[in-house]
Amino acid sequence: MALVTTTEMFRKAYDGGYAIGAFNVNNMEIVQGITEACREEKAPVILQVSKGARAYANHTYLVKLVEAAVAECPEIPIALHLDHGPDFETCKACIDGGFTSVMIDASSKPFAENIEITKKVVEYAHDHGVVVEAELGTLAGIEDDVKVAAHAASYTRPEEVEEFVTKTGCDSLAIAIGTSHGAYKFTAAQCTRNEQGILVPPPLRFDVLEEVSRRLPGFPIVLHGSSSVPQNYVKMINDNGGKMPDAVGIPEEQLRHAAELSVCKINIDSDLRLAMTGTIRQFFNEHPDKFDPREYLKPARANIKELVRHKLVDVLGCAGKA
Ligand code: G3H
Ligand code: 13P
Ligand code: ZN
């Protein structure tokens, strides 16, 4: 199967009450870990590339890595998506350069300007058979070089979504309901603590999601900032020389619930980074004499694969849907 757009994936996900995993890729081991899990679990998948990933690994290398995954996993649908496209030029470069889906993220701009920029990208993308994700509302956290403080984040206003989708023609919409980018999604002051002393974040705003869905029946909704920050990997990092106090993510049962509703795409990046970093830190601690990158990247890739398998089966509900 060649690379696909997300149209068919989202239609089935919406009707089936599950979500597609959108995992960020930056190197070969991450691509392999994700797609091996998806192949074994027969799950459709979105591999997404940020501006930072293109700067780090180079557009061509990333496209070729994803094409290699498509060749190795012919039985599952794979989409190649631009994550947080910052402007028309970056979206155009990805549309012209083999991507099947792009995000234009003009969510920090005023409403009218967000519509104008998004519409321009949609027109170019649709002329080239590519689909477009747009965003309304602002998440807290860090995306590429843009850091949004928690107080500057704002929930999506449901009363704006119909006008936005109608005027832009976008194919899916990322909304802000309380998720946040990175491994430190909430300050201690925003959370309570459970019996183990782990921070418990405020619940997602399902009332906002439900009102958006009521206004946009059948329309695919996207959640960014949806890593759960697994505490076993935070502990592995901290036990092996790292320092990540109070890293906390989105509880997985809330993501599962969102997937049963209108959320068709759930973005996960930080969890993969934690699995990779924790595994490599532990490896070096246990084997200070080793220096062959294959020896530490192999268990890192294996742990990414198992983490992705868990997401597909237990959180997204998309295992067996390819
Ligand atoms: O939302 C942002 C993604 O996690 C990508 O992160 O910009 O560091 O590649 P990045
Ligand atoms: P996390 O930082 O929660 O993994 O979010 C990733 C994301 O939204 C990528 O666009
Ligand atoms: Zn994001």
mmCIF file of C-alpha atoms and ligand atoms in Angstrom:
data_model
loop_
_atom_site.group_PDB
_atom_site.id
_atom_site.type_symbol
_atom_site.label_atom_id
_atom_site.label_comp_id
_atom_site.label_asym_id
_atom_site.label_seq_id
_atom_site.Cartn_x
_atom_site.Cartn_y
_atom_site.Cartn_z
ATOM 1 C CA MET A 1 0.000 0.000 0.000
ATOM 2 C CA ALA A 2 1.312 3.470 -0.879
ATOM 3 C CA LEU A 3 1.190 6.357 1.603
ATOM 4 C CA VAL A 4 -2.435 7.357 2.216
ATOM 5 C CA THR A 5 -4.218 10.511 3.343
ATOM 6 C CA THR A 6 -6.116 10.476 6.641
ATOM 7 C CA THR A 7 -9.588 10.759 5.053
ATOM 8 C CA GLU A 8 -10.512 7.079 5.119
ATOM 9 C CA MET A 9 -8.712 6.488 8.452
ATOM 10 C CA PHE A 10 -10.693 9.263 10.133
ATOM 11 C CA ARG A 11 -14.046 8.198 8.676
ATOM 12 C CA LYS A 12 -13.598 4.676 10.052
ATOM 13 C CA ALA A 13 -12.213 5.943 13.364
ATOM 14 C CA TYR A 14 -15.135 8.331 13.851
ATOM 15 C CA ASP A 15 -17.692 5.615 13.086
ATOM 16 C CA GLY A 16 -15.820 2.989 15.109
ATOM 17 C CA GLY A 17 -15.251 5.062 18.264
ATOM 18 C CA TYR A 18 -11.466 4.881 18.230
ATOM 19 C CA ALA A 19 -8.563 7.198 17.338
ATOM 20 C CA ILE A 20 -5.509 6.931 15.116
ATOM 21 C CA GLY A 21 -2.143 7.417 16.801
ATOM 22 C CA ALA A 22 -0.050 10.264 15.401
ATOM 23 C CA PHE A 23 3.531 9.688 16.487
ATOM 24 C CA ASN A 24 6.396 12.125 15.876
ATOM 25 C CA VAL A 25 9.396 10.726 14.037
ATOM 26 C CA ASN A 26 12.935 12.090 14.106
ATOM 27 C CA ASN A 27 15.187 9.137 13.267
ATOM 28 C CA MET A 28 15.236 5.569 11.963
ATOM 29 C CA GLU A 29 14.838 3.815 15.304
ATOM 30 C CA ILE A 30 11.704 5.797 16.154
ATOM 31 C CA VAL A 31 10.155 5.075 12.735
ATOM 32 C CA GLN A 32 10.958 1.376 13.130
ATOM 33 C CA GLY A 33 9.704 1.086 16.719
ATOM 34 C CA ILE A 34 6.361 2.707 15.839
ATOM 35 C CA THR A 35 5.696 0.911 12.585
ATOM 36 C CA GLU A 36 6.755 -2.538 13.818
ATOM 37 C CA ALA A 37 4.178 -2.237 16.615
ATOM 38 C CA CYS A 38 1.521 -1.017 14.159
ATOM 39 C CA ARG A 39 2.257 -3.849 11.717
ATOM 40 C CA GLU A 40 2.041 -6.499 14.441
ATOM 41 C CA GLU A 41 -1.145 -4.957 15.878
ATOM 42 C CA LYS A 42 -2.661 -4.310 12.416
ATOM 43 C CA ALA A 43 -3.180 -0.623 13.193
ATOM 44 C CA PRO A 44 -3.345 2.313 10.784
ATOM 45 C CA VAL A 45 -0.884 5.037 11.747
ATOM 46 C CA ILE A 46 0.093 8.663 11.160
ATOM 47 C CA LEU A 47 3.828 9.394 11.176
ATOM 48 C CA GLN A 48 4.305 13.090 11.770
ATOM 49 C CA VAL A 49 7.249 15.384 11.225
ATOM 50 C CA SER A 50 7.673 18.760 12.909
ATOM 51 C CA LYS A 51 9.601 21.795 11.715
ATOM 52 C CA GLY A 52 12.243 20.818 14.288
ATOM 53 C CA ALA A 53 12.406 17.269 12.914
ATOM 54 C CA ARG A 54 12.945 18.597 9.368
ATOM 55 C CA ALA A 55 15.706 20.864 10.668
ATOM 56 C CA TYR A 56 17.324 17.997 12.599
ATOM 57 C CA ALA A 57 17.066 15.057 10.210
ATOM 58 C CA ASN A 58 16.431 16.721 6.818
ATOM 59 C CA HIS A 59 13.181 16.486 4.840
ATOM 60 C CA THR A 60 14.495 13.923 2.355
ATOM 61 C CA TYR A 61 15.864 11.543 4.992
ATOM 62 C CA LEU A 62 12.559 11.577 6.866
ATOM 63 C CA VAL A 63 10.471 11.002 3.730
ATOM 64 C CA LYS A 64 12.737 8.131 2.681
ATOM 65 C CA LEU A 65 12.581 6.569 6.176
ATOM 66 C CA VAL A 66 8.786 6.695 6.040
ATOM 67 C CA GLU A 67 8.794 5.269 2.504
ATOM 68 C CA ALA A 68 10.963 2.423 3.813
ATOM 69 C CA ALA A 69 8.385 1.766 6.536
ATOM 70 C CA VAL A 70 5.628 1.710 3.897
ATOM 71 C CA ALA A 71 7.612 -0.894 1.933
ATOM 72 C CA GLU A 72 8.207 -2.989 5.080
ATOM 73 C CA CYS A 73 4.592 -2.744 6.270
ATOM 74 C CA PRO A 74 2.498 -3.023 3.086
ATOM 75 C CA GLU A 75 -0.546 -4.312 4.966
ATOM 76 C CA ILE A 76 -1.201 -1.185 7.097
ATOM 77 C CA PRO A 77 -2.267 2.324 6.008
ATOM 78 C CA ILE A 78 0.410 4.931 6.812
ATOM 79 C CA ALA A 79 -0.027 8.714 6.427
ATOM 80 C CA LEU A 80 2.877 11.177 6.433
ATOM 81 C CA HIS A 81 1.865 14.403 8.146
ATOM 82 C CA LEU A 82 3.476 17.792 8.815
ATOM 83 C CA ASP A 83 3.051 18.603 12.515
ATOM 84 C CA HIS A 84 2.521 22.282 13.448
ATOM 85 C CA GLY A 85 3.253 23.735 10.006
ATOM 86 C CA PRO A 86 4.179 27.325 10.903
ATOM 87 C CA ASP A 87 3.423 28.999 7.546
ATOM 88 C CA PHE A 88 2.235 28.495 3.945
ATOM 89 C CA GLU A 89 5.786 27.981 2.618
ATOM 90 C CA THR A 90 6.548 25.070 4.970
ATOM 91 C CA CYS A 91 3.196 23.447 4.162
ATOM 92 C CA LYS A 92 3.837 23.883 0.427
ATOM 93 C CA ALA A 93 7.317 22.333 0.730
ATOM 94 C CA CYS A 94 5.809 19.269 2.419
ATOM 95 C CA ILE A 95 2.881 19.014 -0.012
ATOM 96 C CA ASP A 96 5.314 19.236 -2.944
ATOM 97 C CA GLY A 97 7.735 16.903 -1.142
ATOM 98 C CA GLY A 98 5.637 13.772 -0.646
ATOM 99 C CA PHE A 99 3.517 14.374 2.484
ATOM 100 C CA THR A 100 -0.125 13.252 2.359
ATOM 101 C CA SER A 101 -1.324 15.531 5.159
ATOM 102 C CA VAL A 102 -0.242 18.866 6.619
ATOM 103 C CA MET A 103 -1.142 20.888 9.666
ATOM 104 C CA ILE A 104 -1.215 24.648 9.386
ATOM 105 C CA ASP A 105 -0.992 25.995 12.904
ATOM 106 C CA ALA A 106 -2.068 29.613 12.883
ATOM 107 C CA SER A 107 -3.795 29.209 16.237
ATOM 108 C CA SER A 108 -1.739 31.987 17.823
ATOM 109 C CA LYS A 109 -3.047 34.481 15.232
ATOM 110 C CA PRO A 110 -6.340 36.396 15.504
ATOM 111 C CA PHE A 111 -9.396 34.410 14.314
ATOM 112 C CA ALA A 112 -9.729 36.167 10.916
ATOM 113 C CA GLU A 113 -6.017 35.755 10.163
ATOM 114 C CA ASN A 114 -6.103 32.077 11.196
ATOM 115 C CA ILE A 115 -8.964 31.594 8.705
ATOM 116 C CA GLU A 116 -7.114 33.431 5.935
ATOM 117 C CA ILE A 117 -3.831 31.481 6.313
ATOM 118 C CA THR A 118 -5.582 28.131 6.764
ATOM 119 C CA LYS A 119 -7.782 28.697 3.695
ATOM 120 C CA LYS A 120 -4.731 29.416 1.533
ATOM 121 C CA VAL A 121 -3.068 26.174 2.651
ATOM 122 C CA VAL A 122 -6.292 24.185 2.133
ATOM 123 C CA GLU A 123 -6.655 25.451 -1.443
ATOM 124 C CA TYR A 124 -3.097 24.470 -2.357
ATOM 125 C CA ALA A 125 -3.250 21.144 -0.489
ATOM 126 C CA HIS A 126 -6.576 20.051 -1.958
ATOM 127 C CA ASP A 127 -5.362 20.891 -5.466
ATOM 128 C CA HIS A 128 -2.556 18.385 -4.787
ATOM 129 C CA GLY A 129 -4.610 15.630 -3.116
ATOM 130 C CA VAL A 130 -3.345 16.447 0.375
ATOM 131 C CA VAL A 131 -5.515 16.956 3.471
ATOM 132 C CA VAL A 132 -5.206 19.721 6.069
ATOM 133 C CA GLU A 133 -5.453 19.866 9.865
ATOM 134 C CA ALA A 134 -5.999 23.299 11.404
ATOM 135 C CA GLU A 135 -6.112 24.505 15.002
ATOM 136 C CA LEU A 136 -8.429 26.713 17.053
ATOM 137 C CA GLY A 137 -7.522 27.517 20.647
ATOM 138 C CA THR A 138 -4.062 27.521 22.208
ATOM 139 C CA LEU A 139 -2.342 24.715 24.095
ATOM 140 C CA ALA A 140 0.198 25.386 26.828
ATOM 141 C CA GLY A 141 3.698 23.966 26.484
ATOM 142 C CA ILE A 142 6.501 23.990 23.941
ATOM 143 C CA GLU A 143 6.198 23.414 20.184
ATOM 144 C CA ASP A 144 9.423 23.803 18.258
ATOM 145 C CA ASP A 145 10.755 27.165 19.426
ATOM 146 C CA VAL A 146 7.379 28.532 20.544
ATOM 147 C CA LYS A 147 6.701 28.318 24.279
ATOM 148 C CA VAL A 148 3.162 29.056 25.479
ATOM 149 C CA ALA A 149 2.834 29.706 29.206
ATOM 150 C CA ALA A 150 -0.088 28.019 30.963
ATOM 151 C CA HIS A 151 -1.755 31.392 31.658
ATOM 152 C CA ALA A 152 -1.587 32.318 27.931
ATOM 153 C CA ALA A 153 -3.256 29.079 26.806
ATOM 154 C CA SER A 154 -6.966 29.237 25.972
ATOM 155 C CA TYR A 155 -9.658 26.641 25.437
ATOM 156 C CA THR A 156 -11.282 26.420 22.023
ATOM 157 C CA ARG A 157 -14.473 28.481 21.832
ATOM 158 C CA PRO A 158 -17.149 26.101 20.459
ATOM 159 C CA GLU A 159 -19.152 29.007 19.042
ATOM 160 C CA GLU A 160 -16.318 29.668 16.550
ATOM 161 C CA VAL A 161 -15.849 26.187 15.089
ATOM 162 C CA GLU A 162 -18.623 26.084 12.452
ATOM 163 C CA GLU A 163 -17.577 29.386 10.883
ATOM 164 C CA PHE A 164 -13.907 28.344 10.971
ATOM 165 C CA VAL A 165 -14.434 24.951 9.333
ATOM 166 C CA THR A 166 -16.879 26.286 6.741
ATOM 167 C CA LYS A 167 -14.715 29.235 5.724
ATOM 168 C CA THR A 168 -11.377 27.349 5.653
ATOM 169 C CA GLY A 169 -12.485 23.978 4.251
ATOM 170 C CA CYS A 170 -10.024 22.205 6.587
ATOM 171 C CA ASP A 171 -10.322 18.413 6.895
ATOM 172 C CA SER A 172 -9.763 18.057 10.651
ATOM 173 C CA LEU A 173 -9.545 20.411 13.603
ATOM 174 C CA ALA A 174 -7.185 20.426 16.586
ATOM 175 C CA ILE A 175 -8.861 21.858 19.665
ATOM 176 C CA ALA A 176 -7.670 22.924 23.102
ATOM 177 C CA ILE A 177 -9.492 21.146 25.949
ATOM 178 C CA GLY A 178 -6.713 21.120 28.532
ATOM 179 C CA THR A 179 -3.990 18.977 26.990
ATOM 180 C CA SER A 180 -0.531 20.497 26.776
ATOM 181 C CA HIS A 181 2.778 19.842 25.011
ATOM 182 C CA GLY A 182 5.873 18.351 26.622
ATOM 183 C CA ALA A 183 6.635 16.299 29.743
ATOM 184 C CA TYR A 184 5.699 19.038 32.222
ATOM 185 C CA LYS A 185 2.105 19.597 31.250
ATOM 186 C CA PHE A 186 0.898 21.069 34.500
ATOM 187 C CA THR A 187 2.432 22.942 37.398
ATOM 188 C CA ALA A 188 2.169 21.420 40.865
ATOM 189 C CA ALA A 189 -0.224 24.261 41.738
ATOM 190 C CA GLN A 190 -2.657 23.128 39.010
ATOM 191 C CA CYS A 191 -2.705 19.538 40.309
ATOM 192 C CA THR A 192 -3.598 17.524 43.360
ATOM 193 C CA ARG A 193 -1.396 14.655 44.637
ATOM 194 C CA ASN A 194 -2.467 11.002 44.947
ATOM 195 C CA GLU A 195 -1.474 8.621 47.761
ATOM 196 C CA GLN A 196 1.865 7.863 46.021
ATOM 197 C CA GLY A 197 2.675 11.572 45.853
ATOM 198 C CA ILE A 198 2.227 11.640 42.050
ATOM 199 C CA LEU A 199 0.627 14.777 40.617
ATOM 200 C CA VAL A 200 -2.937 14.330 39.332
ATOM 201 C CA PRO A 201 -3.778 16.915 36.647
ATOM 202 C CA PRO A 202 -7.094 18.729 36.247
ATOM 203 C CA PRO A 203 -9.531 16.734 34.070
ATOM 204 C CA LEU A 204 -9.877 17.489 30.357
ATOM 205 C CA ARG A 205 -12.788 19.760 29.372
ATOM 206 C CA PHE A 206 -15.099 17.143 27.874
ATOM 207 C CA ASP A 207 -17.892 19.730 27.917
ATOM 208 C CA VAL A 208 -15.938 21.752 25.313
ATOM 209 C CA LEU A 209 -15.266 18.630 23.203
ATOM 210 C CA GLU A 210 -18.922 17.602 23.311
ATOM 211 C CA GLU A 211 -20.158 21.051 22.307
ATOM 212 C CA VAL A 212 -17.656 21.203 19.417
ATOM 213 C CA SER A 213 -18.833 17.755 18.248
ATOM 214 C CA ARG A 214 -22.473 18.761 18.506
ATOM 215 C CA ARG A 215 -21.769 21.705 16.226
ATOM 216 C CA LEU A 216 -19.623 19.670 13.794
ATOM 217 C CA PRO A 217 -21.329 16.272 13.494
ATOM 218 C CA GLY A 218 -19.123 13.664 11.805
ATOM 219 C CA PHE A 219 -16.114 15.981 11.723
ATOM 220 C CA PRO A 220 -12.730 14.598 12.905
ATOM 221 C CA ILE A 221 -11.267 16.296 15.968
ATOM 222 C CA VAL A 222 -7.560 16.166 16.882
ATOM 223 C CA LEU A 223 -5.900 16.254 20.288
ATOM 224 C CA HIS A 224 -2.337 17.524 20.583
ATOM 225 C CA GLY A 225 -0.225 17.306 23.721
ATOM 226 C CA SER A 226 -1.608 13.871 24.581
ATOM 227 C CA SER A 227 1.373 12.090 26.063
ATOM 228 C CA SER A 228 0.666 10.453 29.389
ATOM 229 C CA VAL A 229 4.245 10.777 30.683
ATOM 230 C CA PRO A 230 4.562 7.168 31.920
ATOM 231 C CA GLN A 231 5.892 7.267 35.467
ATOM 232 C CA ASN A 232 7.983 4.107 34.957
ATOM 233 C CA TYR A 233 10.075 5.995 32.375
ATOM 234 C CA VAL A 234 10.253 9.160 34.477
ATOM 235 C CA LYS A 235 11.556 6.927 37.299
ATOM 236 C CA MET A 236 13.993 5.176 34.958
ATOM 237 C CA ILE A 237 15.386 8.565 33.931
ATOM 238 C CA ASN A 238 15.609 9.830 37.518
ATOM 239 C CA ASP A 239 17.142 6.550 38.774
ATOM 240 C CA ASN A 240 19.879 6.802 36.153
ATOM 241 C CA GLY A 241 21.217 10.306 36.556
ATOM 242 C CA GLY A 242 18.342 12.342 35.136
ATOM 243 C CA LYS A 243 16.396 15.066 36.854
ATOM 244 C CA MET A 244 12.739 15.296 35.872
ATOM 245 C CA PRO A 245 10.805 16.131 39.040
ATOM 246 C CA ASP A 246 7.011 16.314 38.798
ATOM 247 C CA ALA A 247 6.784 15.412 35.106
ATOM 248 C CA VAL A 248 3.113 14.600 34.550
ATOM 249 C CA GLY A 249 0.861 13.838 31.581
ATOM 250 C CA ILE A 250 -2.727 13.193 30.510
ATOM 251 C CA PRO A 251 -4.349 10.174 32.203
ATOM 252 C CA GLU A 252 -4.809 7.442 29.614
ATOM 253 C CA GLU A 253 -8.421 6.675 30.536
ATOM 254 C CA GLN A 254 -9.358 10.254 29.583
ATOM 255 C CA LEU A 255 -7.692 9.822 26.184
ATOM 256 C CA ARG A 256 -9.550 6.529 25.707
ATOM 257 C CA HIS A 257 -12.805 8.326 26.421
ATOM 258 C CA ALA A 258 -11.931 11.121 23.953
ATOM 259 C CA ALA A 259 -11.189 8.465 21.304
ATOM 260 C CA GLU A 260 -14.674 6.997 21.803
ATOM 261 C CA LEU A 261 -16.138 10.426 21.048
ATOM 262 C CA SER A 262 -15.226 12.564 18.001
ATOM 263 C CA VAL A 263 -11.446 12.579 18.516
ATOM 264 C CA CYS A 264 -9.925 10.706 15.556
ATOM 265 C CA LYS A 265 -6.236 11.651 15.914
ATOM 266 C CA ILE A 266 -4.217 11.674 19.130
ATOM 267 C CA ASN A 267 -0.683 13.141 19.063
ATOM 268 C CA ILE A 268 2.030 11.431 21.073
ATOM 269 C CA ASP A 269 5.655 12.519 21.061
ATOM 270 C CA SER A 270 6.972 13.123 24.582
ATOM 271 C CA ASP A 271 6.182 9.555 25.718
ATOM 272 C CA LEU A 272 8.434 8.195 22.952
ATOM 273 C CA ARG A 273 11.224 10.560 24.009
ATOM 274 C CA LEU A 274 10.920 9.450 27.632
ATOM 275 C CA ALA A 275 11.063 5.769 26.660
ATOM 276 C CA MET A 276 14.103 6.322 24.475
ATOM 277 C CA THR A 277 15.975 8.516 26.958
ATOM 278 C CA GLY A 278 15.174 6.345 29.987
ATOM 279 C CA THR A 279 16.312 3.196 28.197
ATOM 280 C CA ILE A 280 19.570 4.750 27.011
ATOM 281 C CA ARG A 281 20.333 6.291 30.420
ATOM 282 C CA GLN A 282 19.770 2.936 32.100
ATOM 283 C CA PHE A 283 21.907 1.157 29.510
ATOM 284 C CA PHE A 284 24.873 3.474 30.084
ATOM 285 C CA ASN A 285 24.517 3.235 33.839
ATOM 286 C CA GLU A 286 24.562 -0.572 33.656
ATOM 287 C CA HIS A 287 27.245 -0.785 30.938
ATOM 288 C CA PRO A 288 29.675 2.115 31.380
ATOM 289 C CA ASP A 289 32.200 0.341 29.136
ATOM 290 C CA LYS A 290 29.947 0.072 26.049
ATOM 291 C CA PHE A 291 30.173 2.520 23.160
ATOM 292 C CA ASP A 292 28.469 0.856 20.156
ATOM 293 C CA PRO A 293 25.332 2.951 19.358
ATOM 294 C CA ARG A 294 23.568 -0.171 18.081
ATOM 295 C CA GLU A 295 23.765 -1.695 21.544
ATOM 296 C CA TYR A 296 21.871 1.129 23.235
ATOM 297 C CA LEU A 297 19.591 2.076 20.354
ATOM 298 C CA LYS A 298 18.327 -1.496 20.042
ATOM 299 C CA PRO A 299 16.678 -1.649 23.509
ATOM 300 C CA ALA A 300 15.486 1.955 23.059
ATOM 301 C CA ARG A 301 13.747 0.957 19.816
ATOM 302 C CA ALA A 302 12.280 -2.146 21.478
ATOM 303 C CA ASN A 303 10.819 -0.081 24.334
ATOM 304 C CA ILE A 304 9.333 2.460 21.906
ATOM 305 C CA LYS A 305 7.699 -0.461 20.109
ATOM 306 C CA GLU A 306 6.151 -1.818 23.321
ATOM 307 C CA LEU A 307 4.992 1.635 24.371
ATOM 308 C CA VAL A 308 3.314 2.171 20.995
ATOM 309 C CA ARG A 309 1.717 -1.293 21.183
ATOM 310 C CA HIS A 310 0.230 -0.346 24.563
ATOM 311 C CA LYS A 311 -1.148 2.916 23.125
ATOM 312 C CA LEU A 312 -2.716 1.147 20.131
ATOM 313 C CA VAL A 313 -4.356 -1.583 22.203
ATOM 314 C CA ASP A 314 -5.236 0.112 25.499
ATOM 315 C CA VAL A 315 -5.596 3.836 24.729
ATOM 316 C CA LEU A 316 -6.394 4.530 21.070
ATOM 317 C CA GLY A 317 -8.433 1.395 20.370
ATOM 318 C CA CYS A 318 -7.103 1.183 16.791
ATOM 319 C CA ALA A 319 -5.428 -2.249 17.001
ATOM 320 C CA GLY A 320 -6.905 -4.587 14.408
ATOM 321 C CA LYS A 321 -8.439 -1.708 12.406
ATOM 322 C CA ALA A 322 -5.992 -1.720 9.441
HETATM 323 O O1 G3H B 1 4.191 19.489 19.409
HETATM 324 C C1 G3H B 1 5.354 19.356 19.168
HETATM 325 C C2 G3H B 1 5.977 18.026 18.937
HETATM 326 O O2 G3H B 1 6.156 17.342 20.154
HETATM 327 C C3 G3H B 1 7.239 18.168 18.157
HETATM 328 O O3 G3H B 1 8.276 18.601 18.955
HETATM 329 O O4 G3H B 1 9.086 20.612 17.769
HETATM 330 O O5 G3H B 1 10.551 19.401 19.396
HETATM 331 O O6 G3H B 1 10.020 18.401 17.170
HETATM 332 P P1 G3H B 1 9.562 19.318 18.275
HETATM 333 P P1 13P B 2 3.156 15.542 23.623
HETATM 334 O O1 13P B 2 4.246 16.503 23.965
HETATM 335 O O2 13P B 2 2.142 15.426 24.700
HETATM 336 O O3 13P B 2 3.690 14.207 23.224
HETATM 337 O O4 13P B 2 2.372 16.135 22.353
HETATM 338 C C1 13P B 2 2.859 15.927 21.053
HETATM 339 C C2 13P B 2 2.151 16.768 20.046
HETATM 340 O O5 13P B 2 1.108 17.321 20.249
HETATM 341 C C3 13P B 2 2.789 16.868 18.734
HETATM 342 O O6 13P B 2 2.132 17.777 17.911
HETATM 343 ZN ZN ZN B 3 1.213 19.391 18.923
#
